[in-house]
């Protein structure tokens, strides 16, 4: 785990450079701050940004020079004592232009703000859509235009939106600040227009400079589009602090919280809880005792369905319901041995019932994933494993209390779904550096794919030697395992962030605090339940 953490931290340091040292230097020459500097100045002293989507776009778009962090720095931060979503364009990455992953990341941040009723602050400095890939970012439902749709929906929900234009804001992107509640601009740098000077010249033959066309003075004195102008970025950010500081309090969801108690075991030792070999057993209860407040874990149906641990607990004082895969071998009362990390009929049944209980009591759910899937074979099939699995999936899908998912190890197949993977709408989903996300384990998948390819070759009359077969297996396995890494997942925003295990307790608590801002909760209904 130390090796994995070092690898993660090294990759993050590269990501933090954005478009690179030269691009940052160019930004500084203009007297501008980098997005991370802007955010650090904006948030309260003594606090830090809980960054989300730092690995967005990682390893993608190499033919276009890459897109570190998806060209956007974003996350949860405290401004004037209030928890906010902050989204800042990174002008050092292709002038802040939007790649497909940029759109996906920005929409995810808006989704988090909407789900949790959080104020959202946009620090705008973007050239708009990245034209060489416009067909993958412009026209579809979850593309660029969905941002403004969300602006309108969030406004209707009473969610505060503040936009500070600190650089370019062009074309369709110009609607974002104007659809926010208030628009602030930095003189000499901020500009808003549907078409820049070059396009205006090409379209109608008018010669005009950017500042006259859409600068801060123009929009605060002539068009009335912007509300405030400032001589410096710092003054602009100070004004945001003042505005946020005056936001009135709203009723909370009312999730239960008491004074926090430290875990039984040191959180910093979490990284030592997993065996190096992901197939080896370990005791999930011991891992949980590094996360939950000491003495708070109370297991539900402890002696039944033992391959899933269900229980009430507290994390930094917040009441939670925990659903976690037990990874050690267990023995049922009937004397049957059950493999850790596998979901059996009884564990699926127990977990589904526990989720109902948490919804009944309005207790947020925390899923800790290290799952290899559902039990297979004639015995499980004849016992109705699909039926019991469907029951669990139904309960997870229809659950209305906030769900937070942490993937600590394996996350395979339908087990990913049943344990609240990305498709099941967790409020937040994080991965440890040890996470592996795929339809099945690499060994099984590679052998299955090998059998298919070998059969295809033989059908064409080609014979394959044992050596060639071994070489083919190695290539298939290497390619498949690359796609199971947490970096592959985080690059595509299947998870919100790859975290240090020591952060687990903090990110869960921060997620529940965010969720507590949203009073609205639908009635819990499951529809047809397989019994």
Coordinates of C-alpha atoms in Angstrom, one line a residue:
X1 CA 0.0 0.0 0.0
X2 CA 2.9 2.4 0.7
X3 CA 4.1 1.7 -2.9
X4 CA 0.6 2.4 -4.2
X5 CA 0.3 5.6 -2.2
X6 CA 3.7 6.8 -3.4
X7 CA 2.6 6.1 -7.0
X8 CA -0.6 8.0 -6.4
X9 CA 1.1 11.0 -4.9
X10 CA 3.7 11.2 -7.7
X11 CA 0.9 11.2 -10.3
X12 CA -1.0 13.9 -8.4
X13 CA 2.1 16.1 -8.4
X14 CA 2.2 15.9 -12.1
X15 CA -1.5 16.6 -12.4
X16 CA -1.1 19.7 -10.1
X17 CA 1.2 21.2 -12.8
X18 CA -1.8 21.5 -15.1
X19 CA -0.6 22.5 -18.5
X20 CA 3.0 22.6 -17.3
X21 CA 5.6 25.0 -15.9
X22 CA 5.7 27.2 -19.1
X23 CA 2.0 27.6 -19.1
X24 CA 1.9 28.5 -15.4
X25 CA 4.7 31.0 -16.0
X26 CA 2.7 32.6 -18.8
X27 CA -0.3 32.9 -16.4
X28 CA 1.9 34.6 -13.8
X29 CA 3.2 37.1 -16.4
X30 CA -0.3 38.3 -16.8
X31 CA -0.6 38.7 -13.1
X32 CA -3.1 35.8 -12.8
X33 CA -3.3 33.1 -10.2
X34 CA -3.5 29.4 -11.1
X35 CA -6.9 27.7 -10.3
X36 CA -5.5 26.0 -7.2
X37 CA -4.1 29.3 -6.0
X38 CA -7.5 30.9 -6.5
X39 CA -9.2 28.2 -4.6
X40 CA -6.7 28.3 -1.8
X41 CA -7.2 32.0 -1.4
X42 CA -11.0 31.7 -1.5
X43 CA -11.4 29.0 1.1
X44 CA -11.2 29.6 4.9
X45 CA -7.8 29.7 6.5
X46 CA -6.9 26.4 8.2
X47 CA -9.1 24.4 5.9
X48 CA -8.3 22.5 2.7
X49 CA -10.2 21.7 -0.5
X50 CA -11.6 18.2 -0.7
X51 CA -10.7 17.8 -4.3
X52 CA -12.9 15.7 -6.6
X53 CA -12.0 14.5 -10.0
X54 CA -8.2 15.2 -9.8
X55 CA -7.6 12.1 -12.0
X56 CA -10.3 13.0 -14.6
X57 CA -8.8 12.6 -18.1
X58 CA -5.7 10.8 -16.7
X59 CA -3.9 9.0 -19.6
X60 CA -6.5 10.2 -22.1
X61 CA -6.2 12.5 -25.2
X62 CA -2.5 11.9 -25.5
X63 CA -2.7 12.8 -29.2
X64 CA -4.1 16.2 -28.2
X65 CA -1.4 16.8 -25.5
X66 CA -3.5 15.4 -22.6
X67 CA -6.0 17.1 -20.3
X68 CA -4.8 17.1 -16.7
X69 CA -7.6 17.0 -14.1
X70 CA -10.0 17.4 -17.1
X71 CA -8.9 21.0 -17.4
X72 CA -10.8 21.9 -14.2
X73 CA -10.0 22.0 -10.5
X74 CA -13.0 21.3 -8.3
X75 CA -14.2 20.1 -4.9
X76 CA -15.8 20.8 -1.6
X77 CA -14.4 23.7 0.4
X78 CA -15.5 26.1 3.2
X79 CA -16.1 29.7 2.4
X80 CA -17.0 32.0 5.2
X81 CA -17.8 28.9 7.3
X82 CA -20.2 27.4 4.6
X83 CA -19.6 24.2 2.7
X84 CA -19.6 25.0 -1.0
X85 CA -18.8 23.3 -4.3
X86 CA -16.1 25.2 -6.1
X87 CA -15.3 24.7 -9.8
X88 CA -12.4 26.5 -11.4
X89 CA -11.3 26.3 -15.1
X90 CA -7.6 25.7 -15.6
X91 CA -6.4 28.2 -18.2
X92 CA -3.0 26.5 -18.4
X93 CA -4.6 23.4 -20.0
X94 CA -5.5 24.3 -23.6
X95 CA -6.6 27.8 -22.5
X96 CA -9.3 26.2 -20.3
X97 CA -11.0 24.7 -23.3
X98 CA -13.6 21.9 -22.7
X99 CA -12.7 18.4 -23.7
X100 CA -15.4 15.7 -23.4
X101 CA -14.1 14.7 -19.9
X102 CA -14.2 18.4 -18.9
X103 CA -17.9 18.4 -19.6
X104 CA -18.5 15.2 -17.7
X105 CA -16.5 16.5 -14.7
X106 CA -18.3 19.8 -14.6
X107 CA -21.7 18.1 -14.9
X108 CA -20.7 15.8 -12.0
X109 CA -19.8 18.8 -9.8
X110 CA -23.2 20.4 -10.6
X111 CA -24.9 17.1 -9.8
X112 CA -23.2 17.0 -6.4
X113 CA -24.3 20.6 -5.7
X114 CA -27.8 19.8 -6.8
X115 CA -28.1 16.6 -4.8
X116 CA -26.8 18.2 -1.7
X117 CA -28.2 21.7 -2.0
X118 CA -24.8 23.3 -1.9
X119 CA -23.8 26.8 -3.1
X120 CA -21.6 26.5 -6.2
X121 CA -18.9 28.9 -7.1
X122 CA -17.6 29.1 -10.7
X123 CA -14.2 30.6 -11.3
X124 CA -14.4 31.1 -15.0
X125 CA -11.4 31.2 -17.3
X126 CA -12.1 29.2 -20.4
X127 CA -11.8 29.5 -24.2
X128 CA -15.0 27.3 -24.6
X129 CA -15.4 24.0 -26.4
X130 CA -12.2 22.3 -27.7
X131 CA -12.9 22.6 -31.4
X132 CA -11.0 19.5 -32.6
X133 CA -13.4 17.4 -30.5
X134 CA -16.5 19.5 -30.8
X135 CA -18.7 16.5 -31.9
X136 CA -18.0 14.8 -28.6
X137 CA -18.7 17.7 -26.3
X138 CA -21.3 20.0 -28.0
X139 CA -24.6 18.5 -29.1
X140 CA -25.7 15.5 -26.9
X141 CA -27.8 15.4 -23.7
X142 CA -24.8 15.1 -21.3
X143 CA -22.6 17.5 -23.2
X144 CA -21.7 21.2 -22.9
X145 CA -25.2 22.6 -23.1
X146 CA -26.4 20.6 -20.1
X147 CA -24.4 23.0 -17.9
X148 CA -26.8 25.8 -18.6
X149 CA -29.8 23.5 -18.3
X150 CA -28.4 22.7 -14.8
X151 CA -27.9 26.4 -14.1
X152 CA -31.6 26.9 -14.6
X153 CA -32.7 23.9 -12.6
X154 CA -30.4 24.7 -9.7
X155 CA -31.7 28.3 -9.7
X156 CA -35.2 27.0 -9.5
X157 CA -34.3 24.8 -6.6
X158 CA -32.9 27.8 -4.7
X159 CA -29.3 26.8 -5.0
X160 CA -26.9 29.8 -4.8
X161 CA -24.7 30.1 -7.9
X162 CA -21.9 32.7 -8.0
X163 CA -19.6 33.2 -11.1
X164 CA -16.3 35.1 -11.1
X165 CA -15.1 35.8 -14.6
X166 CA -11.3 35.9 -14.3
X167 CA -10.4 35.3 -17.9
X168 CA -12.1 34.4 -21.2
X169 CA -15.7 33.4 -21.2
X170 CA -16.9 32.9 -24.7
X171 CA -19.6 31.5 -27.0
X172 CA -22.1 29.3 -25.3
X173 CA -20.0 29.4 -22.2
X174 CA -21.0 33.0 -21.7
X175 CA -24.4 31.8 -20.5
X176 CA -23.0 30.2 -17.4
X177 CA -22.1 33.4 -15.4
X178 CA -25.2 35.1 -16.6
X179 CA -27.4 32.3 -15.5
X180 CA -25.8 32.4 -12.1
X181 CA -27.2 34.6 -9.3
X182 CA -24.4 37.1 -9.4
X183 CA -21.5 37.8 -11.8
X184 CA -18.2 39.3 -10.8
X185 CA -15.5 40.3 -13.3
X186 CA -11.8 41.1 -13.1
X187 CA -10.9 44.3 -15.0
X188 CA -8.4 43.8 -17.8
X189 CA -8.6 40.0 -17.8
X190 CA -12.3 39.0 -17.6
X191 CA -14.3 39.1 -20.8
X192 CA -17.7 37.8 -21.8
X193 CA -19.0 37.6 -25.3
X194 CA -20.8 35.2 -27.6
X195 CA -18.3 35.9 -30.3
X196 CA -14.7 37.2 -29.9
X197 CA -13.1 39.9 -31.9
X198 CA -11.8 37.6 -34.7
X199 CA -15.2 36.0 -35.2
X200 CA -17.0 39.4 -35.1
X201 CA -14.6 40.6 -37.8
X202 CA -15.2 37.5 -39.9
X203 CA -19.0 37.5 -39.4
X204 CA -19.9 41.2 -39.8
X205 CA -16.7 43.0 -40.6
X206 CA -16.5 45.0 -37.4
X207 CA -13.1 45.8 -35.9
X208 CA -13.2 45.8 -32.1
X209 CA -10.9 44.8 -29.2
X210 CA -11.8 42.2 -26.6
X211 CA -12.0 44.7 -23.7
X212 CA -14.4 47.1 -25.5
X213 CA -16.5 44.2 -26.9
X214 CA -17.0 42.3 -23.6
X215 CA -14.7 43.5 -20.8
X216 CA -15.6 44.3 -17.2
X217 CA -16.3 48.0 -17.8
X218 CA -18.5 47.2 -20.7
X219 CA -20.7 44.7 -18.9
X220 CA -21.0 46.6 -15.6
X221 CA -21.6 50.0 -17.2
X222 CA -23.2 49.4 -20.7
X223 CA -24.8 46.0 -21.1
X224 CA -25.6 45.5 -17.4
X225 CA -24.7 41.8 -17.7
X226 CA -22.2 41.7 -14.9
X227 CA -22.8 42.9 -11.3
X228 CA -19.4 43.9 -10.0
X229 CA -15.9 44.7 -11.3
X230 CA -12.6 44.5 -9.5
X231 CA -9.1 45.6 -10.1
X232 CA -7.5 42.3 -9.0
X233 CA -8.3 38.6 -8.6
X234 CA -7.8 38.8 -4.9
X235 CA -10.4 41.6 -4.6
X236 CA -12.8 39.6 -6.6
X237 CA -12.3 36.5 -4.4
X238 CA -12.7 38.7 -1.3
X239 CA -16.1 39.8 -2.6
X240 CA -17.2 36.2 -3.1
X241 CA -16.3 35.5 0.6
X242 CA -18.5 38.5 1.6
X243 CA -21.4 37.3 -0.5
X244 CA -21.3 33.7 0.7
X245 CA -21.0 34.9 4.3
X246 CA -24.4 36.6 4.0
X247 CA -26.3 33.5 2.8
X248 CA -29.1 32.7 5.2
X249 CA -29.2 29.3 6.9
X250 CA -31.8 26.7 5.7
X251 CA -33.4 23.7 7.4
X252 CA -31.3 20.6 7.3
X253 CA -32.1 17.0 6.6
X254 CA -31.6 16.2 10.2
X255 CA -29.2 13.3 10.1
X256 CA -28.1 12.4 13.6
X257 CA -24.7 13.6 14.9
X258 CA -23.1 13.6 18.3
X259 CA -19.6 14.5 19.5
X260 CA -17.0 12.5 17.6
X261 CA -14.9 9.8 19.2
X262 CA -11.6 8.6 17.7
X263 CA -11.6 5.1 16.2
X264 CA -10.4 2.1 18.2
X265 CA -7.4 1.8 16.0
X266 CA -5.3 4.6 14.4
X267 CA -6.7 5.7 11.1
X268 CA -3.2 6.1 9.7
X269 CA -2.7 2.4 10.0
X270 CA -5.5 1.6 7.6
X271 CA -3.0 1.2 4.8
X272 CA -1.7 -1.9 6.5
X273 CA -5.1 -3.7 6.7
X274 CA -5.1 -5.1 3.2
X275 CA -2.9 -8.1 2.2
X276 CA -0.7 -7.5 -0.8
X277 CA -2.4 -10.3 -2.7
X278 CA -6.0 -9.1 -3.3
X279 CA -7.2 -12.8 -3.3
X280 CA -6.0 -13.3 0.3
X281 CA -8.6 -13.1 3.2
X282 CA -8.7 -10.5 5.9
X283 CA -11.2 -9.4 8.6
X284 CA -13.3 -6.5 7.4
X285 CA -14.5 -5.8 11.0
X286 CA -10.9 -5.0 11.9
X287 CA -10.7 -2.6 9.0
X288 CA -14.0 -0.9 10.0
X289 CA -12.6 -0.4 13.5
X290 CA -10.0 2.0 12.0
X291 CA -12.8 4.1 10.5
X292 CA -15.8 4.2 12.9
X293 CA -16.0 5.9 16.2
X294 CA -14.8 3.6 18.9
X295 CA -17.5 1.4 20.4
X296 CA -20.1 2.5 17.9
X297 CA -20.3 -0.5 15.6
X298 CA -23.4 -2.6 16.3
X299 CA -23.8 -5.5 13.8
X300 CA -27.2 -6.4 12.4
X301 CA -27.9 -10.1 12.1
X302 CA -24.3 -10.8 13.0
X303 CA -24.6 -14.6 12.8
X304 CA -26.6 -14.7 9.6
X305 CA -25.3 -13.9 6.0
X306 CA -21.8 -13.5 7.3
X307 CA -20.1 -12.6 4.0
X308 CA -21.7 -9.1 4.2
X309 CA -21.3 -7.1 7.4
X310 CA -24.3 -4.8 8.1
X311 CA -24.4 -2.6 11.1
X312 CA -25.1 0.8 12.7
X313 CA -22.1 2.9 13.6
X314 CA -20.9 6.5 13.9
X315 CA -18.2 8.2 11.8
X316 CA -17.0 11.6 13.2
X317 CA -20.2 11.5 15.2
X318 CA -22.5 11.0 12.3
X319 CA -24.9 8.0 12.5
X320 CA -24.4 5.7 9.6
X321 CA -25.5 2.3 8.3
X322 CA -22.6 0.2 7.0
X323 CA -22.8 -2.5 4.4
X324 CA -19.4 -4.0 3.9
X325 CA -18.0 -7.2 2.3
X326 CA -16.4 -9.6 4.8
X327 CA -13.3 -10.9 3.2
X328 CA -12.3 -13.8 5.5
X329 CA -13.7 -17.3 5.2
X330 CA -16.8 -17.8 7.4
X331 CA -18.8 -20.7 8.6
X332 CA -22.6 -20.7 8.7
X333 CA -24.6 -22.2 11.5
X334 CA -25.3 -25.2 9.2
X335 CA -21.5 -25.8 9.1
X336 CA -21.2 -24.6 5.5
X337 CA -18.0 -22.7 4.6
X338 CA -18.5 -19.5 2.6
X339 CA -15.8 -17.6 0.7
X340 CA -15.0 -14.0 1.7
X341 CA -15.9 -11.3 -0.7
X342 CA -18.7 -13.4 -2.3
X343 CA -22.4 -12.5 -2.0
X344 CA -24.5 -15.6 -1.0
X345 CA -28.2 -15.9 -0.8
X346 CA -28.4 -15.2 2.9
X347 CA -26.0 -12.2 2.8
X348 CA -27.9 -10.6 0.0
X349 CA -31.2 -11.1 1.9
X350 CA -29.7 -9.6 5.0
X351 CA -28.2 -6.6 3.3
X352 CA -31.5 -5.8 1.5
X353 CA -33.4 -5.9 4.8
X354 CA -30.8 -3.7 6.5
X355 CA -31.1 -1.1 3.7
X356 CA -34.8 -1.0 4.3
X357 CA -34.2 -0.4 8.0
X358 CA -31.8 2.5 7.3
X359 CA -34.3 4.2 5.0
X360 CA -37.0 3.7 7.7
X361 CA -34.8 5.4 10.3
X362 CA -33.3 8.1 8.0
X363 CA -29.7 6.9 8.4
X364 CA -27.2 7.5 5.6
X365 CA -25.6 4.4 4.1
X366 CA -21.9 3.7 3.7
X367 CA -20.9 0.8 1.4
X368 CA -17.4 -0.6 1.7
X369 CA -16.7 -2.7 -1.4
X370 CA -14.3 -5.6 -1.7
X371 CA -16.5 -7.9 -3.6
X372 CA -15.7 -10.6 -6.2
X373 CA -19.4 -11.1 -7.2
X374 CA -22.3 -13.4 -6.4
X375 CA -21.9 -17.1 -5.6
X376 CA -22.3 -19.3 -8.7
X377 CA -22.9 -23.0 -9.3
X378 CA -26.0 -25.2 -9.4
X379 CA -26.5 -25.0 -5.6
X380 CA -26.7 -21.2 -5.6
X381 CA -28.7 -21.0 -8.8
X382 CA -31.3 -23.6 -7.5
X383 CA -31.5 -21.6 -4.3
X384 CA -32.5 -18.5 -6.2
X385 CA -29.3 -16.4 -6.0
X386 CA -30.6 -14.2 -8.9
X387 CA -33.8 -13.6 -7.0
X388 CA -32.0 -12.7 -3.8
X389 CA -29.5 -10.6 -5.7
X390 CA -32.4 -8.8 -7.4
X391 CA -33.8 -8.0 -4.0
X392 CA -30.6 -6.4 -2.9
X393 CA -30.1 -4.4 -6.1
X394 CA -33.8 -3.2 -5.8
X395 CA -33.2 -2.0 -2.3
X396 CA -29.9 -0.2 -3.3
X397 CA -31.5 1.4 -6.4
X398 CA -34.6 2.7 -4.6
X399 CA -32.8 3.8 -1.4
X400 CA -33.5 7.5 -0.7
X401 CA -31.1 8.2 2.1
X402 CA -27.6 9.4 1.0
X403 CA -25.3 6.6 -0.1
X404 CA -21.5 6.9 0.0
X405 CA -19.3 4.2 -1.5
X406 CA -15.7 3.3 -0.8
X407 CA -14.0 0.7 -3.0
X408 CA -11.1 -0.6 -1.0
X409 CA -10.3 -3.7 -3.1
X410 CA -12.1 -5.8 -5.7
X411 CA -15.3 -4.5 -7.3
X412 CA -16.3 -7.1 -9.8
X413 CA -19.4 -7.8 -11.9
X414 CA -22.9 -7.6 -10.3
X415 CA -21.2 -7.2 -7.0
X416 CA -20.3 -3.7 -8.0
X417 CA -24.0 -3.0 -8.6
X418 CA -25.3 -4.6 -5.4
X419 CA -22.7 -2.8 -3.3
X420 CA -23.7 0.6 -4.8
X421 CA -21.3 1.2 -7.7
X422 CA -21.4 4.3 -9.8
X423 CA -24.6 3.2 -11.7
X424 CA -26.6 3.2 -8.4
X425 CA -26.2 6.9 -7.8
X426 CA -24.1 7.2 -4.7
X427 CA -23.8 10.8 -3.5
X428 CA -20.0 10.2 -3.4
X429 CA -17.9 7.3 -4.5
X430 CA -14.2 6.9 -3.7
X431 CA -11.5 4.3 -4.4
X432 CA -8.4 3.3 -2.5
X433 CA -5.2 3.0 -4.7
X434 CA -5.7 -0.8 -4.3
X435 CA -9.1 -0.8 -6.0
X436 CA -9.9 -2.9 -9.0
X437 CA -13.1 -2.4 -11.0
X438 CA -14.1 -4.8 -13.8
X439 CA -16.8 -7.2 -14.9
X440 CA -14.7 -10.0 -13.5
X441 CA -11.2 -10.7 -12.2
X442 CA -8.3 -10.4 -14.6
X443 CA -7.3 -14.1 -14.5
X444 CA -10.8 -15.4 -15.2
X445 CA -11.5 -12.7 -17.9
X446 CA -8.2 -13.3 -19.6
X447 CA -8.7 -17.1 -19.8
X448 CA -12.3 -16.6 -21.0
X449 CA -11.1 -14.2 -23.8
X450 CA -8.3 -16.6 -24.6
X451 CA -10.7 -19.5 -25.1
X452 CA -12.8 -17.4 -27.5
X453 CA -9.8 -16.2 -29.5
X454 CA -8.2 -19.7 -29.7
X455 CA -11.6 -21.2 -30.8
X456 CA -11.9 -18.5 -33.5
X457 CA -8.4 -19.3 -34.8
X458 CA -9.1 -23.0 -34.8
X459 CA -12.3 -22.4 -36.7
X460 CA -10.3 -20.8 -39.4
X461 CA -8.0 -23.9 -39.6
X462 CA -5.1 -22.3 -37.7
X463 CA -3.3 -24.3 -35.0
X464 CA -1.8 -22.5 -32.1
X465 CA 1.2 -23.8 -30.1
X466 CA 1.3 -23.8 -26.3
X467 CA 4.0 -21.1 -26.4
X468 CA 1.9 -18.8 -28.6
X469 CA -1.2 -19.5 -26.4
X470 CA 0.8 -18.4 -23.3
X471 CA 2.0 -15.3 -25.1
X472 CA -1.5 -14.4 -26.2
X473 CA -2.8 -15.0 -22.6
X474 CA -0.2 -12.6 -21.2
X475 CA -1.1 -9.9 -23.7
X476 CA -4.8 -10.3 -23.0
X477 CA -4.3 -10.2 -19.3
X478 CA -2.0 -7.1 -19.4
X479 CA -4.5 -5.2 -21.5
X480 CA -7.5 -6.2 -19.3
X481 CA -5.7 -5.5 -16.0
X482 CA -4.8 -2.0 -17.2
X483 CA -8.5 -1.3 -17.5
X484 CA -9.2 -2.5 -14.0
X485 CA -6.9 0.0 -12.2
X486 CA -8.4 2.8 -10.1
X487 CA -6.7 5.3 -12.4
X488 CA -8.5 4.0 -15.4
X489 CA -11.8 4.4 -13.4
X490 CA -11.0 7.8 -12.0
X491 CA -9.9 9.1 -15.4
X492 CA -13.4 8.4 -16.6
X493 CA -15.1 9.6 -13.4
X494 CA -16.4 6.1 -12.4
X495 CA -15.2 7.2 -9.0
X496 CA -15.0 10.8 -7.7
X497 CA -11.4 10.5 -6.4
X498 CA -8.6 8.1 -5.5
X499 CA -8.0 8.6 -1.8
X500 CA -5.3 7.8 0.8
X501 CA -7.0 5.2 3.0
X502 CA -6.3 7.5 6.0
X503 CA -8.8 10.0 4.4
X504 CA -11.6 7.5 4.4
X505 CA -13.2 8.7 7.7
X506 CA -12.9 12.3 6.7
X507 CA -14.4 12.0 3.2
X508 CA -17.4 10.0 4.5
X509 CA -18.1 12.6 7.2
X510 CA -17.7 15.5 4.7
X511 CA -20.1 13.6 2.4
X512 CA -22.8 13.3 5.1
X513 CA -22.4 16.9 6.1
X514 CA -22.9 17.9 2.4
X515 CA -26.0 15.6 2.2
X516 CA -27.4 17.1 5.4
X517 CA -27.9 20.4 3.6
X518 CA -30.7 18.9 1.4
X519 CA -34.0 18.7 3.3
X520 CA -35.8 17.1 0.4
X521 CA -36.1 13.3 0.5
X522 CA -38.5 11.2 -1.6
X523 CA -40.7 8.6 -0.1
X524 CA -39.0 5.2 0.0
X525 CA -40.7 2.7 -2.3
X526 CA -39.3 -0.5 -3.7
X527 CA -41.9 -1.6 -6.2
X528 CA -42.2 -5.3 -7.0
X529 CA -39.9 -7.2 -4.6
X530 CA -38.7 -10.7 -5.4
X531 CA -39.4 -13.0 -2.4

